[in-house]
Short mmCIF file of C-alpha atoms and ligand atoms in Angstrom, two decimals:
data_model
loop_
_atom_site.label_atom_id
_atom_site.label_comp_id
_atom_site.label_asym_id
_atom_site.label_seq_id
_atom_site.Cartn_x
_atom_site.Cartn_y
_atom_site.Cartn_z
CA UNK A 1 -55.98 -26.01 57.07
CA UNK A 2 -58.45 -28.99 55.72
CA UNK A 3 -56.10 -31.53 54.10
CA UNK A 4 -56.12 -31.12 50.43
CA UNK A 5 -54.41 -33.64 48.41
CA UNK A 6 -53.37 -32.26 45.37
CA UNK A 7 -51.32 -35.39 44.21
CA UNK A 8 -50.40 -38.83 45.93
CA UNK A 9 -49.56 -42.24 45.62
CA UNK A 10 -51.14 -45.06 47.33
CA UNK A 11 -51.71 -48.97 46.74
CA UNK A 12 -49.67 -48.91 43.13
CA UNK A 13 -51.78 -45.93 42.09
CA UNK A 14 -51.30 -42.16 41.28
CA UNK A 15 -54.20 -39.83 43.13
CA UNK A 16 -54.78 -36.77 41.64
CA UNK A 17 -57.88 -34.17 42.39
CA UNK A 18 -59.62 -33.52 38.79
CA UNK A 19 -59.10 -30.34 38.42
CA UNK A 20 -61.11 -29.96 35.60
CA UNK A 21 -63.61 -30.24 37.78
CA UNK A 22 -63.59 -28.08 40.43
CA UNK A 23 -65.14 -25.84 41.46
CA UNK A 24 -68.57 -28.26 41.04
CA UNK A 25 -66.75 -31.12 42.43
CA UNK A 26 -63.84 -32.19 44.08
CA UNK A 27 -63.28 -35.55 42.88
CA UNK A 28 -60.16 -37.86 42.76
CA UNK A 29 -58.89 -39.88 39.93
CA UNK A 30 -56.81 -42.90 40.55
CA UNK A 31 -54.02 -43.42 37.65
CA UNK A 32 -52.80 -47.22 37.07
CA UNK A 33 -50.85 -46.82 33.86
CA UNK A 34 -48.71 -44.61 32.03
CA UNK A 35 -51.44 -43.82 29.36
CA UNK A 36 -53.93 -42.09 31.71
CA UNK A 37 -50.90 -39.67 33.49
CA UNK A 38 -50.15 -38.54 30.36
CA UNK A 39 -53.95 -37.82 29.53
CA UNK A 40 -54.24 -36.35 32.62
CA UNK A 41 -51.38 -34.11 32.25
CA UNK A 42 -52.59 -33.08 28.86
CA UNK A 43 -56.11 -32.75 29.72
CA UNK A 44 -54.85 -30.35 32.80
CA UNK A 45 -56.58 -32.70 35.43
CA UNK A 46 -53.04 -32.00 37.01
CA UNK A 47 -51.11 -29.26 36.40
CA UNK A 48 -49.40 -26.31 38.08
CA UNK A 49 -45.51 -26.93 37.22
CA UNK A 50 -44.42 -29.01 40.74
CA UNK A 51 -47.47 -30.49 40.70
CA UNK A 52 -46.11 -31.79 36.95
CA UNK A 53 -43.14 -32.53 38.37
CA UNK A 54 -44.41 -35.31 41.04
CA UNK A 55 -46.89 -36.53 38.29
CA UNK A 56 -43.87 -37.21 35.70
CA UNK A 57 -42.12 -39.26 38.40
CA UNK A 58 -44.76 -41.17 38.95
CA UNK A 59 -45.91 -41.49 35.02
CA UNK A 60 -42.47 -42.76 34.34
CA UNK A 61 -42.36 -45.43 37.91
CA UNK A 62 -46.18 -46.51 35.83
CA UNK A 63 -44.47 -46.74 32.62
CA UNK A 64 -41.52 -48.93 33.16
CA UNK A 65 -42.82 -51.46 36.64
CA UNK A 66 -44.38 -54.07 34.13
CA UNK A 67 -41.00 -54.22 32.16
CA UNK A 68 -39.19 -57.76 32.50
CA UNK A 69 -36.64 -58.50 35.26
CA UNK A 70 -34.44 -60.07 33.37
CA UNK A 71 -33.60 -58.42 30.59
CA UNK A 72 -30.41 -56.19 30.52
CA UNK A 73 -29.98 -52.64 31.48
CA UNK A 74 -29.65 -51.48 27.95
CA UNK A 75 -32.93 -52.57 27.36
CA UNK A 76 -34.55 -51.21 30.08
CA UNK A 77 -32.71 -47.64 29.92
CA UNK A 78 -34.26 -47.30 26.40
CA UNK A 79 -37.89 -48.15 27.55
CA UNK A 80 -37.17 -45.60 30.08
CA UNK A 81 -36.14 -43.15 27.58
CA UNK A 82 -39.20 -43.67 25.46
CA UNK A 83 -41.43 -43.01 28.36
CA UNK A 84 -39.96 -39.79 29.41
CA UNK A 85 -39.86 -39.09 26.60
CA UNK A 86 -43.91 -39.49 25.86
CA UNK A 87 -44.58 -37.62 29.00
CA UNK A 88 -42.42 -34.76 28.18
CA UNK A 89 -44.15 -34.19 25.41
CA UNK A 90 -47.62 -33.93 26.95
CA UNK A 91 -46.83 -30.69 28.08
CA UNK A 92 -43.30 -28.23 26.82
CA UNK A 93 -43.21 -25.08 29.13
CA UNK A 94 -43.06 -26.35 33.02
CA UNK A 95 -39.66 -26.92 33.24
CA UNK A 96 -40.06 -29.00 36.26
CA UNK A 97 -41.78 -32.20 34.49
CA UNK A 98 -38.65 -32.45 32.72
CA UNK A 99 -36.51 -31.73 36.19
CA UNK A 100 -38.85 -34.81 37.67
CA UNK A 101 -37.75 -36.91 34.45
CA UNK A 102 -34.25 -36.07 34.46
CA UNK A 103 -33.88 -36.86 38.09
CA UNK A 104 -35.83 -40.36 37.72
CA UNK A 105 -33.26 -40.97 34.65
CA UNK A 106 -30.32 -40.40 36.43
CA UNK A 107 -31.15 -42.48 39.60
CA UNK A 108 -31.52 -45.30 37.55
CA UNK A 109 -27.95 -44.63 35.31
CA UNK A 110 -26.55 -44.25 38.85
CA UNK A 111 -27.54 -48.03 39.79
CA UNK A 112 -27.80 -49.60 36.36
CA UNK A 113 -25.20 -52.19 37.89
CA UNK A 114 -28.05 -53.37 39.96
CA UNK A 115 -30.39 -55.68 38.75
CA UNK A 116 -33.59 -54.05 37.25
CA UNK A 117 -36.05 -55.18 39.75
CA UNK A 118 -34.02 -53.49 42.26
CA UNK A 119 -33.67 -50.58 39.97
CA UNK A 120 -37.42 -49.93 40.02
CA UNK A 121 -37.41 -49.83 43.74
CA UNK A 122 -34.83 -46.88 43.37
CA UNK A 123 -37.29 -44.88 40.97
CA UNK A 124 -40.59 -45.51 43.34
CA UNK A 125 -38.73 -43.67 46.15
CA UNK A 126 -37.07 -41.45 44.11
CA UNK A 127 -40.73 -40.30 42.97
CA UNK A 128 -42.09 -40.30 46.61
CA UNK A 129 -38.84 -38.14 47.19
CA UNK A 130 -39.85 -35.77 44.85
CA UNK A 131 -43.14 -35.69 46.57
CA UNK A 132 -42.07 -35.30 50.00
CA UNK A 133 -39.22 -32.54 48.99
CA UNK A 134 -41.92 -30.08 47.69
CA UNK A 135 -43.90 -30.35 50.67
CA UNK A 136 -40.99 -28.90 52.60
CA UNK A 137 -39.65 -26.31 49.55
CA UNK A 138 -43.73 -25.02 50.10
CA UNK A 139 -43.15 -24.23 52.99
CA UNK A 140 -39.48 -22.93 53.36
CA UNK A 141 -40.32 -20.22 50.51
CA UNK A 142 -43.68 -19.58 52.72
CA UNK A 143 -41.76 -19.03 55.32
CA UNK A 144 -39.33 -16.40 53.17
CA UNK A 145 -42.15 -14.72 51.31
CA UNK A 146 -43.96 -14.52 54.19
CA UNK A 147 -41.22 -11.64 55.75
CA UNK A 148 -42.08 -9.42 52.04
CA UNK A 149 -45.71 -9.54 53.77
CA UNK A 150 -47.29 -7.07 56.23
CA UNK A 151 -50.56 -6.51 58.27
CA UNK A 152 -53.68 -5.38 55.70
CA UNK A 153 -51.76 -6.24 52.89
CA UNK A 154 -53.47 -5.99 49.15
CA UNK A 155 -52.35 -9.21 47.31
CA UNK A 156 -52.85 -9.82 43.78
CA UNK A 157 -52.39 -12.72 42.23
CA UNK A 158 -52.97 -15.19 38.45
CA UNK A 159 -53.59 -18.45 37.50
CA UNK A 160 -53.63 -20.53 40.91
CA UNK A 161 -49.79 -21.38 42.39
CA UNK A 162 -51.62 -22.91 45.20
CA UNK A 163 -52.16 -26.44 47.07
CA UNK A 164 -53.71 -27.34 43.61
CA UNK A 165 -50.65 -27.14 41.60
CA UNK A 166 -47.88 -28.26 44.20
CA UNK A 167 -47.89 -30.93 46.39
CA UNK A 168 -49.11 -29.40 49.10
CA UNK A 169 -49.79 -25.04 50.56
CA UNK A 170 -48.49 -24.04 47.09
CA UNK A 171 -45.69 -21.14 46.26
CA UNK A 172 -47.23 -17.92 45.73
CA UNK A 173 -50.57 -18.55 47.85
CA UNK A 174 -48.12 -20.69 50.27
CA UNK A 175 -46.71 -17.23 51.31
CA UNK A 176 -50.56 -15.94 51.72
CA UNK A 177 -51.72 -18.96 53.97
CA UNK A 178 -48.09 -18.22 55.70
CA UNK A 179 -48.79 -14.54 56.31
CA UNK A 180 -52.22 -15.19 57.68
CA UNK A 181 -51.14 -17.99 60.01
CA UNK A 182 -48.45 -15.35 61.64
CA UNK A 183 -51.73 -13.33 62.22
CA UNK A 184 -51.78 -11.01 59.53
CA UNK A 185 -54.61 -9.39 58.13
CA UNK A 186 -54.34 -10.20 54.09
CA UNK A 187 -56.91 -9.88 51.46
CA UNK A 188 -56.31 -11.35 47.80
CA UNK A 189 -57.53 -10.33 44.54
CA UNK A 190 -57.35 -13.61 42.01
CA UNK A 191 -57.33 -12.76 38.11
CA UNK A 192 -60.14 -15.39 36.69
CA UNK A 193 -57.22 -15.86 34.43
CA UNK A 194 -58.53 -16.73 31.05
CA UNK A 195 -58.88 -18.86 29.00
CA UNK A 196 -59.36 -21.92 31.50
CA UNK A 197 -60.01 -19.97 34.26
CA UNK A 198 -57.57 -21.43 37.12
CA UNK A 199 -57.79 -18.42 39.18
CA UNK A 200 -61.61 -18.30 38.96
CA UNK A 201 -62.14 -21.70 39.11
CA UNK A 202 -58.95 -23.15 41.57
CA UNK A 203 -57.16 -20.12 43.61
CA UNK A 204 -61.04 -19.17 44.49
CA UNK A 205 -62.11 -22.09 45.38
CA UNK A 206 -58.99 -23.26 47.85
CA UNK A 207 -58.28 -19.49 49.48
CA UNK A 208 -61.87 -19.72 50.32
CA UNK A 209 -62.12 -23.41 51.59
CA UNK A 210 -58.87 -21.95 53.69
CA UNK A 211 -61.16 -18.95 55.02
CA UNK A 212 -58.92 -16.45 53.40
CA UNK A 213 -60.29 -13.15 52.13
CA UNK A 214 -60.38 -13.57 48.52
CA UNK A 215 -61.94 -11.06 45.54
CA UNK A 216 -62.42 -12.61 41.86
CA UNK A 217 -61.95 -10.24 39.79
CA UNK A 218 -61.48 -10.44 35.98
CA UNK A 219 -58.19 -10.33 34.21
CA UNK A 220 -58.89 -6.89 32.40
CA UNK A 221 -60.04 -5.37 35.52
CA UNK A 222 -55.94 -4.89 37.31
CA UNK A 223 -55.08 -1.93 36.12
CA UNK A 224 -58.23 -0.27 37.83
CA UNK A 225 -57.47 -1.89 40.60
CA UNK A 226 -53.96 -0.67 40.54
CA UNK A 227 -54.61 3.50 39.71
CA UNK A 228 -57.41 3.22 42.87
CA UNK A 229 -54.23 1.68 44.96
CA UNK A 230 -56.58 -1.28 46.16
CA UNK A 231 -53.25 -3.13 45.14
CA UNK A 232 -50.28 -3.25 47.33
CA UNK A 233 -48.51 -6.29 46.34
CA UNK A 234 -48.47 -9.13 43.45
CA UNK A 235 -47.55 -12.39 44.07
CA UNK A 236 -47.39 -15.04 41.02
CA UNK A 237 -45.75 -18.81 40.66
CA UNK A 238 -43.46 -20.02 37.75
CA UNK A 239 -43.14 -22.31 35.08
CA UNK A 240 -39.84 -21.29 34.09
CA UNK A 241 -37.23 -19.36 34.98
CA UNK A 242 -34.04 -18.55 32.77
CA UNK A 243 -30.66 -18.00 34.03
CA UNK A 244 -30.71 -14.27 34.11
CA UNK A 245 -34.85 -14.30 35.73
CA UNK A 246 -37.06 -13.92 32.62
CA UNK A 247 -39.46 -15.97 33.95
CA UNK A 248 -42.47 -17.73 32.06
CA UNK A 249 -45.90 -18.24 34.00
CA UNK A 250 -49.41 -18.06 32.99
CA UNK A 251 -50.38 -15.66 30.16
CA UNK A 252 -51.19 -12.00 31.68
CA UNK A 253 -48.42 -12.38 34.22
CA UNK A 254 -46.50 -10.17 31.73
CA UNK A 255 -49.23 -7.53 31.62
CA UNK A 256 -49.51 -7.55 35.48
CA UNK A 257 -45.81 -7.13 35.37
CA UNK A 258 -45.90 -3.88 33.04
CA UNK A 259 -48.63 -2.72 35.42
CA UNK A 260 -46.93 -3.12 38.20
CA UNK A 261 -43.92 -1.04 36.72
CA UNK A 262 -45.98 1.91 36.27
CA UNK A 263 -48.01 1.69 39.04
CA UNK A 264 -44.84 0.96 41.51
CA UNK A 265 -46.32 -1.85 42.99
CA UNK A 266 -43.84 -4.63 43.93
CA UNK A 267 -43.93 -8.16 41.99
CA UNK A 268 -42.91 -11.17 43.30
CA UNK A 269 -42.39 -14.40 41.80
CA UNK A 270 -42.41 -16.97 44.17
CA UNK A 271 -40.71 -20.48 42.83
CA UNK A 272 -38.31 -23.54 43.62
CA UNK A 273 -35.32 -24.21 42.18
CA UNK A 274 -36.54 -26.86 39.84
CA UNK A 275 -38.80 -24.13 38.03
CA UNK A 276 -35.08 -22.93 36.96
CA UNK A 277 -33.68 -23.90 33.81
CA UNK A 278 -29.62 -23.86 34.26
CA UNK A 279 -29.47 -24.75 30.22
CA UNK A 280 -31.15 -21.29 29.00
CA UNK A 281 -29.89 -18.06 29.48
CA UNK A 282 -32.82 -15.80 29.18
CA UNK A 283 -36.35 -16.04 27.89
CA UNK A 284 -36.15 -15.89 24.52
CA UNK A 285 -35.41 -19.94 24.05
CA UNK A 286 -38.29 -20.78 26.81
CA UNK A 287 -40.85 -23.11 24.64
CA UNK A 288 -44.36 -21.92 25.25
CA UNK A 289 -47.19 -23.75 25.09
CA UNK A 290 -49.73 -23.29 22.37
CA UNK A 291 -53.23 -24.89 22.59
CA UNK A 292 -56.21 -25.23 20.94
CA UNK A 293 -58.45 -22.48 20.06
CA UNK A 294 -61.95 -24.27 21.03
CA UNK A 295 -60.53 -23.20 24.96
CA UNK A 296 -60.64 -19.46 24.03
CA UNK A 297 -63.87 -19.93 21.88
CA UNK A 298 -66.27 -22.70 23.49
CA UNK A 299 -64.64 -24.41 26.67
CA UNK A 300 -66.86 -22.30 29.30
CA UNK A 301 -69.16 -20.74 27.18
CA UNK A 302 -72.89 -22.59 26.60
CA UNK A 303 -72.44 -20.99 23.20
CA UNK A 304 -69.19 -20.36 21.09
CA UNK A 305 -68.91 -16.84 22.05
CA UNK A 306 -67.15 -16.17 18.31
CA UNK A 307 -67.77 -17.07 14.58
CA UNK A 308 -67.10 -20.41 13.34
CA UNK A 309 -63.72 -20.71 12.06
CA UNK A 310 -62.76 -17.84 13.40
CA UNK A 311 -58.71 -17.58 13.68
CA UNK A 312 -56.68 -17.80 17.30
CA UNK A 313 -53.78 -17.50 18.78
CA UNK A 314 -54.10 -19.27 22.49
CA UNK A 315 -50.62 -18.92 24.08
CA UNK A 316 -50.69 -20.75 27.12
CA UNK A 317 -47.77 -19.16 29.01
CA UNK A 318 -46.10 -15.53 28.65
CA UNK A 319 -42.21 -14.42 29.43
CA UNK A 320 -41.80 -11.65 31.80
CA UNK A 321 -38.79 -9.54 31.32
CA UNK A 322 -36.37 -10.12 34.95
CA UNK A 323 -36.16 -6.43 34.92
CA UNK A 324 -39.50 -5.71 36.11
CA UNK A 325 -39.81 -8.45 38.57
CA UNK A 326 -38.86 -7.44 42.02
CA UNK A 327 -37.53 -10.14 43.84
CA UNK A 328 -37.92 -14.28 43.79
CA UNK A 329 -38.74 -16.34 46.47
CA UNK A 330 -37.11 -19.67 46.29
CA UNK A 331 -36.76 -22.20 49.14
CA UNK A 332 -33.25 -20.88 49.53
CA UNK A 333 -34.21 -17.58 50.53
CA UNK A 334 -35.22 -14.06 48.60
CA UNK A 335 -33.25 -13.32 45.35
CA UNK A 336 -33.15 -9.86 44.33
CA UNK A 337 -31.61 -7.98 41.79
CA UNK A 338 -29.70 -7.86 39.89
CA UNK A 339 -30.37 -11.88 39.69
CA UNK A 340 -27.93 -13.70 37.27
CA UNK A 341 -25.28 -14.12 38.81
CA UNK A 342 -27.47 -15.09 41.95
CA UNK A 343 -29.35 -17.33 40.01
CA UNK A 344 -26.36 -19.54 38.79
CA UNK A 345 -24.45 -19.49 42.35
CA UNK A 346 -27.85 -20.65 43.45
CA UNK A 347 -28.27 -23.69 40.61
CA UNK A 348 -24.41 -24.70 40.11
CA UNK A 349 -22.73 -23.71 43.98
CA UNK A 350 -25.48 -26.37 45.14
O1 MRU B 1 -51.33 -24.08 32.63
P1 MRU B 1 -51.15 -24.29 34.11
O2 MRU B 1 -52.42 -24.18 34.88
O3 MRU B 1 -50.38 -25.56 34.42
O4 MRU B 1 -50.23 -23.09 34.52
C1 MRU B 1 -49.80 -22.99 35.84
C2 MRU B 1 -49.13 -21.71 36.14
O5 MRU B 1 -48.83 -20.91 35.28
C3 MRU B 1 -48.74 -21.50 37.57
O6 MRU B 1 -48.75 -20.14 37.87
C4 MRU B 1 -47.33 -22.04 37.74
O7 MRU B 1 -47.25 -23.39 37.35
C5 MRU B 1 -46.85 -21.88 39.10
S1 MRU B 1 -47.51 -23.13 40.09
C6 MRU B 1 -46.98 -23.22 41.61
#
């Protein structure tokens, strides 16, 4: 597979692709403060909820390596605080940014008898940790998915839970490159996935730099798809998962879901356990992301493509019900239903 870098940190500096600008051009952007993560995470030049998750580390490391040596803990636990807190408010549904943050915050309670130079040592491998970790979840869920997989397999898929929004080979499309390294024959079908167009413009663009077999087809087309049985399979990511599997992922997951249902078609959600939230119990209380209309209206369009001032509603992320997902794929192995009581062995029995 060419080497993709998604996200990485080298010389003092976060490297991200812009993903805002592929498919025209894969170019990298090199993040020195605290300020441009953020605006990267809001402007979704990174995004894709572990790819969040190594980016928040890394935004908080930026954030708090300039603060003074020798002032006391207290004061350096509260400029802490205030960062994580700015960067968990540059994007609310990916429950992993705020996993990455909560794990940085906790290393540093856990040695706040050290002195704060030290302490900032602790969070810059703690962040490469997180790194290095979802490199090998990737490809432990791979691995799992890859056995729900056979020979001339349909695959559907939304949004792009690929290289591009993990650190590296992805989770859903990690269990496609999986199943085609064992040999087996796969084609995909990517959703375009509006209204910013990550399957059109991302799961296209790395399936085919990975010579994988890849259709683009647009989001109002799957049903079709599904009554002519061109579809055998769905695979999608997560951005959240509550404790009894309503999960939240890219808007139109939900629809694919319903489809699925009535088409019998299997759907999988392939995810990690920090895409789990252990404080919410189903999917009502997962916060999803609204954002601006001029995406639905102008972003890709030469032209607005609807009146001025017209009025819209641009969701970002939609909850499907547990019961009409199939199984998960987590790094621990394939969950299947019924999943609560799974779900919490898996997050709490740890
Ligand atoms: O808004 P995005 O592009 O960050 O949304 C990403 C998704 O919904 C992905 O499907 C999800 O994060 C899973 S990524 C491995």
């Amino acid at each position: 597979m060419p080497a993709i870098k998604s996200i990485d940190w080298k010389k003092g500096r976060l490297i991200i692709i812009d993903q805002r600008q592929l498919p025209q051009r894969l170019k990298y952007l090199y993040l020195s403060d605290v300020k441009e993560v953020i605006r990267a995470i809001k402007r979704m030049s990174i995004r894709g909820a572990p790819a969040l998750a190594g980016a928040a580390a890394f935004g908080l490391f930026l954030g708090i390596k300039d603060f003074p040596n020798n002032k006391n803990y207290s004061c350096f636990k509260k400029k802490l605080n205030y960062i994580a807190h700015l960067i968990g408010s540059a994007r609310p549904t990916a429950v992993n940014l705020f996993w990455a943050l909560e794990r940085m915050l906790e290393r540093a309670e856990e040695n706040k008898e050290k002195p704060i130079s030290q302490i900032k040592i602790f969070l810059l491998k703690e962040a490469r940790q997180i790194l290095e970790e979802d490199r090998l979840t990737c490809r432990k869920m791979a691995k799992f998915g890859c056995h729900l997989v056979k020979d001339k397999d349909r695959i559907l898929t939304i949004c792009n839970a690929g290289i591009l929004a993990t650190v590296d080979y992805g989770t859903a499309l990690g269990v496609i490159y999986e199943a085609v390294k064992e040999g087996k024959e796969i084609k995909v079908f990517s959703l375009e996935t509006r209204p910013l167009l990550q399957g059109a413009r991302l799961t296209t663009w790395e399936l085919k730099m990975n010579n994988i077999d890849v259709t683009l087809i647009c989001d109002n087309m799957a049903a079709e798809l599904m009554r002519r049985r061109m579809i055998d399979k769905i695979f999608v990511g997560a951005d959240r998962i509550a404790l009894n599997g309503d999960t939240a992922n890219k808007i139109g997951t939900y629809n694919l879901a319903v489809l699925a249902d009535f088409h019998k078609i299997p759907f999988y959600v392939v995810a990690p356990l920090s895409s789990f939230d252990p404080n919410i119990d189903d999917g009502s209380s997962i916060p999803i992301e609204e954002r601006t209309p001029y995406e639905v209206t102008s972003l890709f369009f030469k032209r607005s493509i609807a009146p001025r001032g017209i009025k819209v509603l641009n969701p970002a992320f939609d909850v499907t019900p547990h019961n009409l997902i199939t199984a998960f794929v987590t790094e621990k192995g394939i969950i299947k239903a019924p999943f609560k009581e799974k779900i919490k062995d898996l997050l709490f029995k740890r």
